[in-house]
C-alpha positions as YAML, in Angstrom:
chain: A
units: angstrom
residues:
- id: 1
  name: MET
  ca: [62.36, 78.66, 22.50]
- id: 2
  name: LYS
  ca: [61.37, 82.35, 23.29]
- id: 3
  name: VAL
  ca: [58.83, 82.44, 25.60]
- id: 4
  name: ILE
  ca: [57.37, 86.01, 26.53]
- id: 5
  name: VAL
  ca: [55.95, 86.60, 29.97]
- id: 6
  name: ASP
  ca: [53.06, 88.94, 30.17]
- id: 7
  name: THR
  ca: [52.12, 91.11, 33.97]
- id: 8
  name: ASN
  ca: [49.68, 88.14, 35.04]
- id: 9
  name: ILE
  ca: [52.43, 85.67, 35.09]
- id: 10
  name: ILE
  ca: [55.06, 88.21, 36.47]
- id: 11
  name: PHE
  ca: [52.54, 88.99, 39.89]
- id: 12
  name: SER
  ca: [52.02, 85.28, 39.99]
- id: 13
  name: GLY
  ca: [55.57, 84.62, 40.28]
- id: 14
  name: LEU
  ca: [56.32, 87.62, 42.17]
- id: 15
  name: LEU
  ca: [53.87, 86.20, 45.06]
- id: 16
  name: ASN
  ca: [54.78, 82.39, 45.21]
- id: 17
  name: THR
  ca: [58.30, 81.85, 43.78]
- id: 18
  name: SER
  ca: [58.44, 78.23, 44.75]
- id: 19
  name: GLY
  ca: [54.78, 77.72, 43.08]
- id: 20
  name: THR
  ca: [54.99, 76.17, 39.50]
- id: 21
  name: ILE
  ca: [55.79, 79.46, 37.34]
- id: 22
  name: GLY
  ca: [58.81, 80.52, 39.47]
- id: 23
  name: ASP
  ca: [59.53, 77.33, 38.69]
- id: 24
  name: LEU
  ca: [59.38, 77.50, 35.28]
- id: 25
  name: ILE
  ca: [61.21, 80.70, 35.95]
- id: 26
  name: PHE
  ca: [64.24, 79.73, 37.51]
- id: 27
  name: ASN
  ca: [64.51, 76.10, 36.61]
- id: 28
  name: SER
  ca: [63.97, 75.99, 32.55]
- id: 29
  name: GLU
  ca: [66.93, 77.96, 31.51]
- id: 30
  name: ASN
  ca: [68.04, 74.92, 28.76]
- id: 31
  name: VAL
  ca: [64.47, 74.96, 27.57]
- id: 32
  name: PHE
  ca: [63.23, 78.62, 27.08]
- id: 33
  name: ASP
  ca: [64.28, 81.87, 27.31]
- id: 34
  name: PHE
  ca: [62.54, 84.23, 28.80]
- id: 35
  name: TYR
  ca: [61.27, 88.35, 27.88]
- id: 36
  name: SER
  ca: [58.56, 90.40, 28.36]
- id: 37
  name: CYS
  ca: [57.76, 94.47, 27.50]
- id: 38
  name: ASN
  ca: [59.26, 96.91, 29.23]
- id: 39
  name: TYR
  ca: [55.74, 98.44, 30.14]
- id: 40
  name: MET
  ca: [55.58, 96.01, 32.44]
- id: 41
  name: ARG
  ca: [57.83, 97.37, 34.56]
- id: 42
  name: PHE
  ca: [55.55, 99.93, 34.59]
- id: 43
  name: GLU
  ca: [52.79, 97.88, 35.59]
- id: 44
  name: ILE
  ca: [54.52, 96.56, 38.28]
- id: 45
  name: GLU
  ca: [55.03, 99.54, 39.97]
- id: 46
  name: LYS
  ca: [51.43, 100.43, 39.36]
- id: 47
  name: HIS
  ca: [50.15, 97.28, 41.19]
- id: 48
  name: TRP
  ca: [53.13, 97.01, 43.65]
- id: 49
  name: ASP
  ca: [51.22, 98.09, 47.04]
- id: 50
  name: LYS
  ca: [48.56, 96.30, 46.18]
- id: 51
  name: LEU
  ca: [51.28, 93.09, 45.33]
- id: 52
  name: LYS
  ca: [52.91, 94.04, 49.12]
- id: 53
  name: GLN
  ca: [49.82, 93.80, 50.80]
- id: 54
  name: ILE
  ca: [48.82, 90.24, 48.75]
- id: 55
  name: SER
  ca: [51.97, 89.02, 49.84]
- id: 56
  name: LYS
  ca: [52.42, 89.73, 52.99]
- id: 57
  name: LEU
  ca: [56.25, 90.46, 52.21]
- id: 58
  name: SER
  ca: [58.37, 93.47, 53.01]
- id: 59
  name: ASP
  ca: [59.11, 96.37, 50.81]
- id: 60
  name: LYS
  ca: [61.82, 95.12, 50.89]
- id: 61
  name: GLU
  ca: [61.53, 90.81, 50.80]
- id: 62
  name: LEU
  ca: [59.23, 91.89, 47.40]
- id: 63
  name: LYS
  ca: [62.05, 93.83, 45.79]
- id: 64
  name: GLU
  ca: [64.52, 91.37, 46.06]
- id: 65
  name: SER
  ca: [61.69, 88.73, 44.94]
- id: 66
  name: LEU
  ca: [61.67, 90.54, 42.06]
- id: 67
  name: PHE
  ca: [64.87, 91.43, 41.80]
- id: 68
  name: ARG
  ca: [65.02, 87.90, 41.08]
- id: 69
  name: LEU
  ca: [62.36, 87.22, 38.32]
- id: 70
  name: PHE
  ca: [64.13, 90.38, 36.30]
- id: 71
  name: THR
  ca: [67.34, 88.06, 36.20]
- id: 72
  name: LYS
  ca: [65.59, 85.80, 34.14]
- id: 73
  name: ILE
  ca: [63.26, 87.91, 31.84]
- id: 74
  name: HIS
  ca: [65.22, 90.12, 29.37]
- id: 75
  name: PHE
  ca: [63.34, 93.25, 28.47]
- id: 76
  name: ILE
  ca: [62.88, 94.32, 24.98]
- id: 77
  name: ASN
  ca: [61.69, 97.93, 24.47]
- id: 78
  name: GLU
  ca: [58.64, 98.55, 22.29]
- id: 79
  name: GLU
  ca: [59.86, 101.10, 20.32]
- id: 80
  name: GLN
  ca: [61.97, 98.62, 17.84]
- id: 81
  name: ILE
  ca: [58.27, 96.71, 17.13]
- id: 82
  name: ILE
  ca: [57.27, 98.00, 13.44]
- id: 83
  name: GLU
  ca: [54.05, 99.53, 12.85]
- id: 84
  name: LYS
  ca: [52.94, 96.63, 11.07]
- id: 85
  name: ILE
  ca: [52.56, 94.45, 13.58]
- id: 86
  name: TRP
  ca: [51.35, 96.68, 16.97]
- id: 87
  name: LEU
  ca: [48.06, 96.63, 14.08]
- id: 88
  name: LYS
  ca: [48.10, 93.90, 13.78]
- id: 89
  name: ALA
  ca: [48.49, 93.01, 17.91]
- id: 90
  name: GLU
  ca: [45.52, 95.59, 18.19]
- id: 91
  name: ASN
  ca: [43.50, 94.06, 15.95]
- id: 92
  name: LEU
  ca: [43.68, 90.86, 18.13]
- id: 93
  name: THR
  ca: [43.69, 92.34, 21.42]
- id: 94
  name: THR
  ca: [39.98, 94.74, 20.50]
- id: 95
  name: ASN
  ca: [37.63, 93.17, 22.11]
- id: 96
  name: ILE
  ca: [39.86, 90.77, 24.65]
- id: 97
  name: TYR
  ca: [41.98, 93.26, 26.37]
- id: 98
  name: ILE
  ca: [44.01, 96.29, 25.03]
- id: 99
  name: ASP
  ca: [46.23, 96.55, 27.56]
- id: 100
  name: ASP
  ca: [47.88, 92.98, 26.62]
- id: 101
  name: THR
  ca: [48.72, 94.30, 22.95]
- id: 102
  name: ASP
  ca: [52.64, 94.52, 24.55]
- id: 103
  name: PHE
  ca: [52.90, 91.30, 24.94]
- id: 104
  name: VAL
  ca: [51.73, 90.45, 21.61]
- id: 105
  name: ALA
  ca: [53.40, 92.55, 19.72]
- id: 106
  name: LEU
  ca: [56.44, 91.63, 21.11]
- id: 107
  name: THR
  ca: [55.54, 87.65, 20.57]
- id: 108
  name: ASP
  ca: [55.34, 88.13, 17.24]
- id: 109
  name: TYR
  ca: [58.38, 90.50, 16.62]
- id: 110
  name: LEU
  ca: [60.09, 87.77, 18.38]
- id: 111
  name: LYS
  ca: [58.40, 84.68, 16.62]
- id: 112
  name: GLY
  ca: [57.97, 83.37, 20.68]
- id: 113
  name: VAL
  ca: [55.30, 82.51, 22.10]
- id: 114
  name: LEU
  ca: [52.77, 84.57, 24.75]
- id: 115
  name: TRP
  ca: [53.07, 82.90, 27.94]
- id: 116
  name: THR
  ca: [49.50, 84.08, 29.97]
- id: 117
  name: GLY
  ca: [47.64, 83.10, 33.20]
- id: 118
  name: ASP
  ca: [44.46, 84.96, 31.32]
- id: 119
  name: LYS
  ca: [41.85, 82.51, 29.72]
- id: 120
  name: GLU
  ca: [40.02, 85.09, 28.93]
- id: 121
  name: LEU
  ca: [43.41, 86.72, 26.95]
- id: 122
  name: TYR
  ca: [44.18, 82.99, 26.38]
- id: 123
  name: ASN
  ca: [40.82, 81.95, 23.96]
- id: 124
  name: GLY
  ca: [39.73, 84.75, 22.91]
- id: 125
  name: LEU
  ca: [43.18, 85.17, 21.18]
- id: 126
  name: ILE
  ca: [42.79, 81.45, 20.60]
- id: 127
  name: ASN
  ca: [39.78, 82.16, 19.10]
- id: 128
  name: LYS
  ca: [40.46, 85.04, 16.74]
- id: 129
  name: GLY
  ca: [43.25, 82.38, 15.00]
- id: 130
  name: PHE
  ca: [46.48, 83.34, 16.26]
- id: 131
  name: LYS
  ca: [47.98, 80.35, 18.27]
- id: 132
  name: LYS
  ca: [51.70, 81.51, 19.44]
- id: 133
  name: VAL
  ca: [50.00, 81.47, 23.37]
- id: 134
  name: VAL
  ca: [50.54, 79.33, 25.73]
- id: 135
  name: CYS
  ca: [48.92, 78.29, 29.28]
- id: 136
  name: THR
  ca: [51.18, 77.43, 32.58]
- id: 137
  name: GLN
  ca: [49.95, 73.90, 32.24]
- id: 138
  name: GLU
  ca: [51.51, 74.20, 28.03]
- id: 139
  name: LEU
  ca: [54.08, 74.98, 29.24]
- id: 140
  name: LEU
  ca: [54.96, 72.98, 31.52]
- id: 141
  name: LEU
  ca: [54.68, 70.03, 29.23]
- id: 142
  name: ILE
  ca: [56.64, 71.71, 26.71]
- id: 143
  name: ARG
  ca: [59.62, 71.52, 28.81]
- id: 144
  name: THR
  ca: [58.87, 68.16, 30.27]
- id: 145
  name: GLN
  ca: [59.24, 67.00, 26.58]
- id: 146
  name: GLN
  ca: [62.00, 68.51, 26.10]
- id: 147
  name: THR
  ca: [64.33, 68.06, 29.18]
- id: 148
  name: LYS
  ca: [63.43, 64.02, 28.30]
- id: 149
  name: LYS
  ca: [65.34, 64.14, 24.99]
...
């Protein structure tokens, strides 16, 4: 299953690689293929100092953690996505969080599911009829069901 990872999931994974999110990313290779937008790299760079402060990791430790996470994620250039998909994604994210348009567009483009920890985004997309969105608990359940097969 193709799973598109948004920025808040990566932030959470960086801050606690041994937590549930880290477990899903590092221990689901036979169940999920993780993808994200190139834009996400910019988001991490933009919030690097805050991530360092919250994590209490050194610059080197945080970079190592980021490198480990990035080895599990395929990055897609957003320029590959056609305009029709962008417009649909923009329409969905309007009045929710427009900065997540890239992730919604990539989800549609790859025919995957968007993994987010942002409740407002999750609920907003569901309320607008976008069913290709999952929270961490749902992804855990999917992995459990898939590994039992």
